[in-house]
Amino acid sequence: MINKREKFMSKKFRFLENVYLLILLLIFIGITLTPYIIDSGFLFLPEEAVEGTAIILLFIAGYFMMLLYRQQAARNTELMAQLETDKSNLESRLEEMFKYIGALNVQIAEMRSMFSDIKKYPESKQDFKYILKFLADKVLSIVPANWVVLRVVDLTNQQTLTEYSAARGETAVLLKHNLDNNGLINKQAPVGQDIFCSEQDNLKIKSFCVIDECAVSREQKMFLKVIANQLEMLYVIFTSLNQA
């Protein structure tokens, strides 16, 4: 769309240049032929006066045509600059959009693998520990957090049933003792932390995904909630299999 407008403005600019040059040529021809057109006076005026007046009028017409051309050329130049700015902004937005789509595709792939890579339900503590590590790694692969804590809490006595933590790099500081279960249940996150919990209301347990506060998009928040729900579902399956 912008390229079409640029081509149109370029054609219009060239057209105005050609019109201006044509008018200047006509004025020059008029000035040159004025002495030959006027003979022995005109309207009771001397020939020299008529020639001088005609030439002055032609010069004035040429001057105003030059002003009009400059004004229109300035407008066209300004419009071309605006089109170039719009084009640059559009290219920048398109680049950001493609980056966003690429990041979103990565997140979708991670979400798919979160379900497909778990080949069997956990039957032992070792199996469930593997799942906890798997989910924690998924969180750190998508969200720019320095650490993550996955925890399942018994709502009847607020006791921790299981927990797993992971940190990004050796410098990440993970303070699990700051994660009070009562605060988690009431969604009262300490300063510098974000809490994402499972959404089922008919269970006596609730799972939590806690990360340090960072820039998280809407899609990433949805992903963290899915992690919490997945953790809760797998824990219910794990306890059911063990009770059986």
PDB file of C-alpha atoms in Angstrom:
ATOM      1  CA  MET A   1       0.000   0.000   0.000  1.00  0.00           C
ATOM      2  CA  ILE A   2       2.775   2.406   0.953  1.00  0.00           C
ATOM      3  CA  ASN A   3       4.783   1.462  -2.152  1.00  0.00           C
ATOM      4  CA  LYS A   4       1.775   2.301  -4.341  1.00  0.00           C
ATOM      5  CA  ARG A   5       1.423   5.673  -2.627  1.00  0.00           C
ATOM      6  CA  GLU A   6       5.142   6.330  -3.117  1.00  0.00           C
ATOM      7  CA  LYS A   7       4.884   5.513  -6.823  1.00  0.00           C
ATOM      8  CA  PHE A   8       1.814   7.728  -7.145  1.00  0.00           C
ATOM      9  CA  MET A   9       3.550  10.653  -5.407  1.00  0.00           C
ATOM     10  CA  SER A  10       6.663  10.172  -7.541  1.00  0.00           C
ATOM     11  CA  LYS A  11       4.571  10.260 -10.733  1.00  0.00           C
ATOM     12  CA  LYS A  12       2.685  13.321  -9.474  1.00  0.00           C
ATOM     13  CA  PHE A  13       5.957  15.084  -8.666  1.00  0.00           C
ATOM     14  CA  ARG A  14       7.351  14.380 -12.144  1.00  0.00           C
ATOM     15  CA  PHE A  15       4.074  15.556 -13.693  1.00  0.00           C
ATOM     16  CA  LEU A  16       4.268  18.871 -11.814  1.00  0.00           C
ATOM     17  CA  GLU A  17       7.885  19.305 -12.902  1.00  0.00           C
ATOM     18  CA  ASN A  18       6.905  18.770 -16.533  1.00  0.00           C
ATOM     19  CA  VAL A  19       3.966  21.197 -16.251  1.00  0.00           C
ATOM     20  CA  TYR A  20       6.202  23.823 -14.639  1.00  0.00           C
ATOM     21  CA  LEU A  21       8.866  23.443 -17.307  1.00  0.00           C
ATOM     22  CA  LEU A  22       6.216  23.630 -20.045  1.00  0.00           C
ATOM     23  CA  ILE A  23       4.760  26.843 -18.595  1.00  0.00           C
ATOM     24  CA  LEU A  24       8.253  28.360 -18.278  1.00  0.00           C
ATOM     25  CA  LEU A  25       8.898  27.452 -21.903  1.00  0.00           C
ATOM     26  CA  LEU A  26       5.648  29.122 -22.982  1.00  0.00           C
ATOM     27  CA  ILE A  27       6.514  32.230 -20.946  1.00  0.00           C
ATOM     28  CA  PHE A  28      10.003  32.342 -22.492  1.00  0.00           C
ATOM     29  CA  ILE A  29       8.506  31.982 -25.950  1.00  0.00           C
ATOM     30  CA  GLY A  30       6.003  34.738 -25.127  1.00  0.00           C
ATOM     31  CA  ILE A  31       8.784  37.053 -23.955  1.00  0.00           C
ATOM     32  CA  THR A  32      10.806  36.318 -27.091  1.00  0.00           C
ATOM     33  CA  LEU A  33       7.898  36.863 -29.478  1.00  0.00           C
ATOM     34  CA  THR A  34       6.434  39.915 -27.727  1.00  0.00           C
ATOM     35  CA  PRO A  35       8.359  42.471 -29.863  1.00  0.00           C
ATOM     36  CA  TYR A  36       7.159  40.748 -33.039  1.00  0.00           C
ATOM     37  CA  ILE A  37       3.541  40.411 -31.942  1.00  0.00           C
ATOM     38  CA  ILE A  38       3.173  44.041 -31.006  1.00  0.00           C
ATOM     39  CA  ASP A  39       3.552  46.522 -33.846  1.00  0.00           C
ATOM     40  CA  SER A  40       3.219  50.325 -34.011  1.00  0.00           C
ATOM     41  CA  GLY A  41       1.457  50.746 -30.680  1.00  0.00           C
ATOM     42  CA  PHE A  42      -1.476  49.086 -28.954  1.00  0.00           C
ATOM     43  CA  LEU A  43      -4.553  50.733 -27.465  1.00  0.00           C
ATOM     44  CA  PHE A  44      -3.102  54.192 -28.077  1.00  0.00           C
ATOM     45  CA  LEU A  45       0.058  53.256 -26.126  1.00  0.00           C
ATOM     46  CA  PRO A  46       3.600  53.394 -27.477  1.00  0.00           C
ATOM     47  CA  GLU A  47       5.007  50.132 -28.712  1.00  0.00           C
ATOM     48  CA  GLU A  48       7.851  50.168 -26.140  1.00  0.00           C
ATOM     49  CA  ALA A  49       5.359  50.583 -23.256  1.00  0.00           C
ATOM     50  CA  VAL A  50       3.205  47.702 -24.453  1.00  0.00           C
ATOM     51  CA  GLU A  51       6.242  45.467 -24.900  1.00  0.00           C
ATOM     52  CA  GLY A  52       7.607  46.363 -21.465  1.00  0.00           C
ATOM     53  CA  THR A  53       4.232  45.815 -19.799  1.00  0.00           C
ATOM     54  CA  ALA A  54       3.747  42.467 -21.526  1.00  0.00           C
ATOM     55  CA  ILE A  55       7.231  41.300 -20.562  1.00  0.00           C
ATOM     56  CA  ILE A  56       6.743  42.391 -16.930  1.00  0.00           C
ATOM     57  CA  LEU A  57       3.405  40.549 -16.755  1.00  0.00           C
ATOM     58  CA  LEU A  58       4.989  37.436 -18.202  1.00  0.00           C
ATOM     59  CA  PHE A  59       7.843  37.623 -15.679  1.00  0.00           C
ATOM     60  CA  ILE A  60       5.307  38.063 -12.844  1.00  0.00           C
ATOM     61  CA  ALA A  61       3.374  35.045 -14.100  1.00  0.00           C
ATOM     62  CA  GLY A  62       6.601  33.051 -14.218  1.00  0.00           C
ATOM     63  CA  TYR A  63       7.513  34.178 -10.690  1.00  0.00           C
ATOM     64  CA  PHE A  64       4.146  33.088  -9.273  1.00  0.00           C
ATOM     65  CA  MET A  65       4.391  29.804 -11.119  1.00  0.00           C
ATOM     66  CA  MET A  66       7.796  29.272  -9.515  1.00  0.00           C
ATOM     67  CA  LEU A  67       6.337  29.982  -6.049  1.00  0.00           C
ATOM     68  CA  LEU A  68       3.446  27.606  -6.704  1.00  0.00           C
ATOM     69  CA  TYR A  69       5.840  24.922  -7.897  1.00  0.00           C
ATOM     70  CA  ARG A  70       8.089  25.319  -4.853  1.00  0.00           C
ATOM     71  CA  GLN A  71       5.097  25.159  -2.518  1.00  0.00           C
ATOM     72  CA  GLN A  72       3.749  22.020  -4.142  1.00  0.00           C
ATOM     73  CA  ALA A  73       7.230  20.488  -4.285  1.00  0.00           C
ATOM     74  CA  ALA A  74       7.678  21.152  -0.543  1.00  0.00           C
ATOM     75  CA  ARG A  75       4.345  19.472   0.169  1.00  0.00           C
ATOM     76  CA  ASN A  76       5.276  16.485  -1.936  1.00  0.00           C
ATOM     77  CA  THR A  77       8.684  16.241  -0.262  1.00  0.00           C
ATOM     78  CA  GLU A  78       7.054  16.377   3.173  1.00  0.00           C
ATOM     79  CA  LEU A  79       4.522  13.743   2.163  1.00  0.00           C
ATOM     80  CA  MET A  80       7.264  11.514   0.761  1.00  0.00           C
ATOM     81  CA  ALA A  81       9.164  11.839   4.045  1.00  0.00           C
ATOM     82  CA  GLN A  82       5.994  10.909   5.949  1.00  0.00           C
ATOM     83  CA  LEU A  83       5.490   7.903   3.696  1.00  0.00           C
ATOM     84  CA  GLU A  84       9.072   6.836   4.328  1.00  0.00           C
ATOM     85  CA  THR A  85       8.520   7.167   8.091  1.00  0.00           C
ATOM     86  CA  ASP A  86       5.285   5.170   7.867  1.00  0.00           C
ATOM     87  CA  LYS A  87       7.086   2.528   5.837  1.00  0.00           C
ATOM     88  CA  SER A  88       9.857   2.301   8.421  1.00  0.00           C
ATOM     89  CA  ASN A  89       7.329   2.052  11.267  1.00  0.00           C
ATOM     90  CA  LEU A  90       5.377  -0.616   9.408  1.00  0.00           C
ATOM     91  CA  GLU A  91       8.523  -2.647   8.768  1.00  0.00           C
ATOM     92  CA  SER A  92       9.428  -2.344  12.449  1.00  0.00           C
ATOM     93  CA  ARG A  93       5.957  -3.501  13.527  1.00  0.00           C
ATOM     94  CA  LEU A  94       6.100  -6.400  11.074  1.00  0.00           C
ATOM     95  CA  GLU A  95       9.485  -7.425  12.438  1.00  0.00           C
ATOM     96  CA  GLU A  96       8.141  -7.309  16.004  1.00  0.00           C
ATOM     97  CA  MET A  97       5.080  -9.280  14.929  1.00  0.00           C
ATOM     98  CA  PHE A  98       7.219 -12.002  13.326  1.00  0.00           C
ATOM     99  CA  LYS A  99       9.360 -12.178  16.462  1.00  0.00           C
ATOM    100  CA  TYR A 100       6.218 -12.471  18.570  1.00  0.00           C
ATOM    101  CA  ILE A 101       4.817 -15.199  16.316  1.00  0.00           C
ATOM    102  CA  GLY A 102       8.129 -17.047  16.495  1.00  0.00           C
ATOM    103  CA  ALA A 103       8.192 -16.859  20.304  1.00  0.00           C
ATOM    104  CA  LEU A 104       4.550 -17.931  20.434  1.00  0.00           C
ATOM    105  CA  ASN A 105       5.277 -20.934  18.216  1.00  0.00           C
ATOM    106  CA  VAL A 106       8.074 -21.947  20.580  1.00  0.00           C
ATOM    107  CA  GLN A 107       5.707 -21.695  23.550  1.00  0.00           C
ATOM    108  CA  ILE A 108       3.047 -23.733  21.751  1.00  0.00           C
ATOM    109  CA  ALA A 109       5.648 -26.385  20.934  1.00  0.00           C
ATOM    110  CA  GLU A 110       6.703 -26.479  24.588  1.00  0.00           C
ATOM    111  CA  MET A 111       3.086 -26.839  25.698  1.00  0.00           C
ATOM    112  CA  ARG A 112       2.552 -29.693  23.251  1.00  0.00           C
ATOM    113  CA  SER A 113       5.676 -31.444  24.432  1.00  0.00           C
ATOM    114  CA  MET A 114       4.566 -30.964  28.037  1.00  0.00           C
ATOM    115  CA  PHE A 115       1.652 -33.292  27.325  1.00  0.00           C
ATOM    116  CA  SER A 116       3.186 -35.597  24.727  1.00  0.00           C
ATOM    117  CA  ASP A 117       6.560 -36.172  26.420  1.00  0.00           C
ATOM    118  CA  ILE A 118       4.960 -37.663  29.528  1.00  0.00           C
ATOM    119  CA  LYS A 119       4.523 -41.203  28.249  1.00  0.00           C
ATOM    120  CA  LYS A 120       3.101 -42.725  31.426  1.00  0.00           C
ATOM    121  CA  TYR A 121       1.493 -41.633  34.670  1.00  0.00           C
ATOM    122  CA  PRO A 122       3.771 -41.599  37.730  1.00  0.00           C
ATOM    123  CA  GLU A 123       3.680 -44.807  39.723  1.00  0.00           C
ATOM    124  CA  SER A 124       6.552 -44.156  42.118  1.00  0.00           C
ATOM    125  CA  LYS A 125       8.174 -41.233  43.897  1.00  0.00           C
ATOM    126  CA  GLN A 126      11.006 -41.439  41.407  1.00  0.00           C
ATOM    127  CA  ASP A 127       8.548 -41.116  38.524  1.00  0.00           C
ATOM    128  CA  PHE A 128       6.875 -38.135  40.137  1.00  0.00           C
ATOM    129  CA  LYS A 129      10.218 -36.471  40.862  1.00  0.00           C
ATOM    130  CA  TYR A 130      11.069 -36.821  37.177  1.00  0.00           C
ATOM    131  CA  ILE A 131       7.786 -35.111  36.269  1.00  0.00           C
ATOM    132  CA  LEU A 132       8.472 -32.281  38.730  1.00  0.00           C
ATOM    133  CA  LYS A 133      11.882 -31.705  37.168  1.00  0.00           C
ATOM    134  CA  PHE A 134      10.384 -31.924  33.679  1.00  0.00           C
ATOM    135  CA  LEU A 135       7.749 -29.277  34.470  1.00  0.00           C
ATOM    136  CA  ALA A 136      10.271 -26.995  36.201  1.00  0.00           C
ATOM    137  CA  ASP A 137      12.577 -27.173  33.173  1.00  0.00           C
ATOM    138  CA  LYS A 138       9.638 -26.269  30.936  1.00  0.00           C
ATOM    139  CA  VAL A 139       8.951 -23.177  33.037  1.00  0.00           C
ATOM    140  CA  LEU A 140      12.556 -21.970  32.840  1.00  0.00           C
ATOM    141  CA  SER A 141      12.679 -22.661  29.094  1.00  0.00           C
ATOM    142  CA  ILE A 142       9.749 -20.344  28.373  1.00  0.00           C
ATOM    143  CA  VAL A 143       9.646 -17.750  31.166  1.00  0.00           C
ATOM    144  CA  PRO A 144      12.651 -15.433  31.801  1.00  0.00           C
ATOM    145  CA  ALA A 145      12.603 -16.228  35.524  1.00  0.00           C
ATOM    146  CA  ASN A 146      15.736 -16.908  37.561  1.00  0.00           C
ATOM    147  CA  TRP A 147      14.095 -19.655  39.595  1.00  0.00           C
ATOM    148  CA  VAL A 148      10.892 -21.657  39.958  1.00  0.00           C
ATOM    149  CA  VAL A 149       9.258 -23.577  42.798  1.00  0.00           C
ATOM    150  CA  LEU A 150       6.581 -26.206  42.205  1.00  0.00           C
ATOM    151  CA  ARG A 151       4.620 -27.148  45.306  1.00  0.00           C
ATOM    152  CA  VAL A 152       1.518 -29.180  46.155  1.00  0.00           C
ATOM    153  CA  VAL A 153      -0.236 -28.188  49.395  1.00  0.00           C
ATOM    154  CA  ASP A 154      -2.874 -29.977  51.487  1.00  0.00           C
ATOM    155  CA  LEU A 155      -5.653 -27.415  52.012  1.00  0.00           C
ATOM    156  CA  THR A 156      -6.955 -29.054  55.185  1.00  0.00           C
ATOM    157  CA  ASN A 157      -3.776 -28.545  57.219  1.00  0.00           C
ATOM    158  CA  GLN A 158      -1.720 -26.324  54.875  1.00  0.00           C
ATOM    159  CA  GLN A 159       1.110 -28.859  54.820  1.00  0.00           C
ATOM    160  CA  THR A 160       3.445 -29.293  51.865  1.00  0.00           C
ATOM    161  CA  LEU A 161       2.826 -32.634  50.169  1.00  0.00           C
ATOM    162  CA  THR A 162       5.591 -32.411  47.584  1.00  0.00           C
ATOM    163  CA  GLU A 163       7.911 -29.755  46.238  1.00  0.00           C
ATOM    164  CA  TYR A 164      10.580 -29.182  43.643  1.00  0.00           C
ATOM    165  CA  SER A 165      12.735 -26.144  42.896  1.00  0.00           C
ATOM    166  CA  ALA A 166      15.095 -25.230  40.083  1.00  0.00           C
ATOM    167  CA  ALA A 167      17.281 -22.204  39.403  1.00  0.00           C
ATOM    168  CA  ARG A 168      18.790 -20.745  36.263  1.00  0.00           C
ATOM    169  CA  GLY A 169      22.559 -20.721  36.608  1.00  0.00           C
ATOM    170  CA  GLU A 170      24.661 -20.747  39.743  1.00  0.00           C
ATOM    171  CA  THR A 171      23.982 -17.131  40.725  1.00  0.00           C
ATOM    172  CA  ALA A 172      20.214 -17.474  41.079  1.00  0.00           C
ATOM    173  CA  VAL A 173      19.105 -17.190  44.706  1.00  0.00           C
ATOM    174  CA  LEU A 174      16.198 -19.416  45.696  1.00  0.00           C
ATOM    175  CA  LEU A 175      14.660 -18.745  49.127  1.00  0.00           C
ATOM    176  CA  LYS A 176      12.056 -21.449  49.641  1.00  0.00           C
ATOM    177  CA  HIS A 177      11.577 -20.573  53.291  1.00  0.00           C
ATOM    178  CA  ASN A 178       9.922 -17.324  52.166  1.00  0.00           C
ATOM    179  CA  LEU A 179       7.122 -19.303  50.510  1.00  0.00           C
ATOM    180  CA  ASP A 180       4.544 -19.600  53.275  1.00  0.00           C
ATOM    181  CA  ASN A 181       1.748 -22.049  52.434  1.00  0.00           C
ATOM    182  CA  ASN A 182      -0.905 -19.816  53.958  1.00  0.00           C
ATOM    183  CA  GLY A 183       0.298 -16.980  51.748  1.00  0.00           C
ATOM    184  CA  LEU A 184       0.260 -19.249  48.699  1.00  0.00           C
ATOM    185  CA  ILE A 185      -3.302 -20.394  49.391  1.00  0.00           C
ATOM    186  CA  ASN A 186      -4.470 -16.798  49.834  1.00  0.00           C
ATOM    187  CA  LYS A 187      -2.429 -15.700  46.806  1.00  0.00           C
ATOM    188  CA  GLN A 188      -0.382 -13.296  48.897  1.00  0.00           C
ATOM    189  CA  ALA A 189       2.933 -13.346  47.101  1.00  0.00           C
ATOM    190  CA  PRO A 190       5.984 -11.874  48.836  1.00  0.00           C
ATOM    191  CA  VAL A 191       7.598  -8.877  47.189  1.00  0.00           C
ATOM    192  CA  GLY A 192       9.481  -9.923  44.077  1.00  0.00           C
ATOM    193  CA  GLN A 193       7.563 -13.165  43.533  1.00  0.00           C
ATOM    194  CA  ASP A 194       4.642 -14.251  41.351  1.00  0.00           C
ATOM    195  CA  ILE A 195       2.232 -17.065  42.226  1.00  0.00           C
ATOM    196  CA  PHE A 196       0.277 -19.199  39.759  1.00  0.00           C
ATOM    197  CA  CYS A 197      -2.044 -21.826  41.218  1.00  0.00           C
ATOM    198  CA  SER A 198      -4.312 -24.597  39.963  1.00  0.00           C
ATOM    199  CA  GLU A 199      -7.928 -23.642  39.375  1.00  0.00           C
ATOM    200  CA  GLN A 200      -9.928 -26.691  40.520  1.00  0.00           C
ATOM    201  CA  ASP A 201     -12.143 -25.938  43.531  1.00  0.00           C
ATOM    202  CA  ASN A 202     -13.437 -29.416  44.370  1.00  0.00           C
ATOM    203  CA  LEU A 203     -10.167 -30.917  45.628  1.00  0.00           C
ATOM    204  CA  LYS A 204      -8.487 -30.851  49.021  1.00  0.00           C
ATOM    205  CA  ILE A 205      -5.146 -30.057  47.463  1.00  0.00           C
ATOM    206  CA  LYS A 206      -3.833 -27.203  45.363  1.00  0.00           C
ATOM    207  CA  SER A 207      -0.668 -26.941  43.332  1.00  0.00           C
ATOM    208  CA  PHE A 208       1.427 -23.817  42.901  1.00  0.00           C
ATOM    209  CA  CYS A 209       3.999 -22.548  40.451  1.00  0.00           C
ATOM    210  CA  VAL A 210       6.055 -19.729  41.979  1.00  0.00           C
ATOM    211  CA  ILE A 211       8.669 -17.687  40.127  1.00  0.00           C
ATOM    212  CA  ASP A 212      10.651 -14.562  40.852  1.00  0.00           C
ATOM    213  CA  GLU A 213       8.994 -11.439  39.503  1.00  0.00           C
ATOM    214  CA  CYS A 214       9.848 -10.838  35.853  1.00  0.00           C
ATOM    215  CA  ALA A 215       8.309  -9.646  32.606  1.00  0.00           C
ATOM    216  CA  VAL A 216       5.691 -12.261  31.726  1.00  0.00           C
ATOM    217  CA  SER A 217       3.338 -12.030  28.753  1.00  0.00           C
ATOM    218  CA  ARG A 218      -0.315 -13.023  28.793  1.00  0.00           C
ATOM    219  CA  GLU A 219       0.475 -16.245  26.931  1.00  0.00           C
ATOM    220  CA  GLN A 220       3.256 -17.088  29.386  1.00  0.00           C
ATOM    221  CA  LYS A 221       0.893 -16.541  32.324  1.00  0.00           C
ATOM    222  CA  MET A 222      -1.549 -18.933  30.692  1.00  0.00           C
ATOM    223  CA  PHE A 223       1.275 -21.443  30.267  1.00  0.00           C
ATOM    224  CA  LEU A 224       2.197 -21.206  33.981  1.00  0.00           C
ATOM    225  CA  LYS A 225      -1.422 -21.820  34.966  1.00  0.00           C
ATOM    226  CA  VAL A 226      -1.455 -24.876  32.701  1.00  0.00           C
ATOM    227  CA  ILE A 227       1.708 -26.084  34.464  1.00  0.00           C
ATOM    228  CA  ALA A 228       0.010 -25.715  37.862  1.00  0.00           C
ATOM    229  CA  ASN A 229      -3.127 -27.542  36.673  1.00  0.00           C
ATOM    230  CA  GLN A 230      -1.038 -30.288  35.070  1.00  0.00           C
ATOM    231  CA  LEU A 231       0.939 -30.732  38.289  1.00  0.00           C
ATOM    232  CA  GLU A 232      -2.244 -31.046  40.343  1.00  0.00           C
ATOM    233  CA  MET A 233      -3.774 -33.580  37.952  1.00  0.00           C
ATOM    234  CA  LEU A 234      -0.620 -35.703  37.893  1.00  0.00           C
ATOM    235  CA  TYR A 235      -0.395 -35.628  41.692  1.00  0.00           C
ATOM    236  CA  VAL A 236      -3.999 -36.823  41.997  1.00  0.00           C
ATOM    237  CA  ILE A 237      -3.227 -39.657  39.568  1.00  0.00           C
ATOM    238  CA  PHE A 238      -0.020 -40.476  41.444  1.00  0.00           C
ATOM    239  CA  THR A 239      -1.756 -40.734  44.843  1.00  0.00           C
ATOM    240  CA  SER A 240      -4.630 -42.725  43.324  1.00  0.00           C
ATOM    241  CA  LEU A 241      -2.253 -45.264  41.785  1.00  0.00           C
ATOM    242  CA  ASN A 242      -0.340 -45.595  45.037  1.00  0.00           C
ATOM    243  CA  GLN A 243      -3.508 -46.074  47.086  1.00  0.00           C
ATOM    244  CA  ALA A 244      -4.697 -48.702  44.654  1.00  0.00           C
TER     245      ALA A 244
END
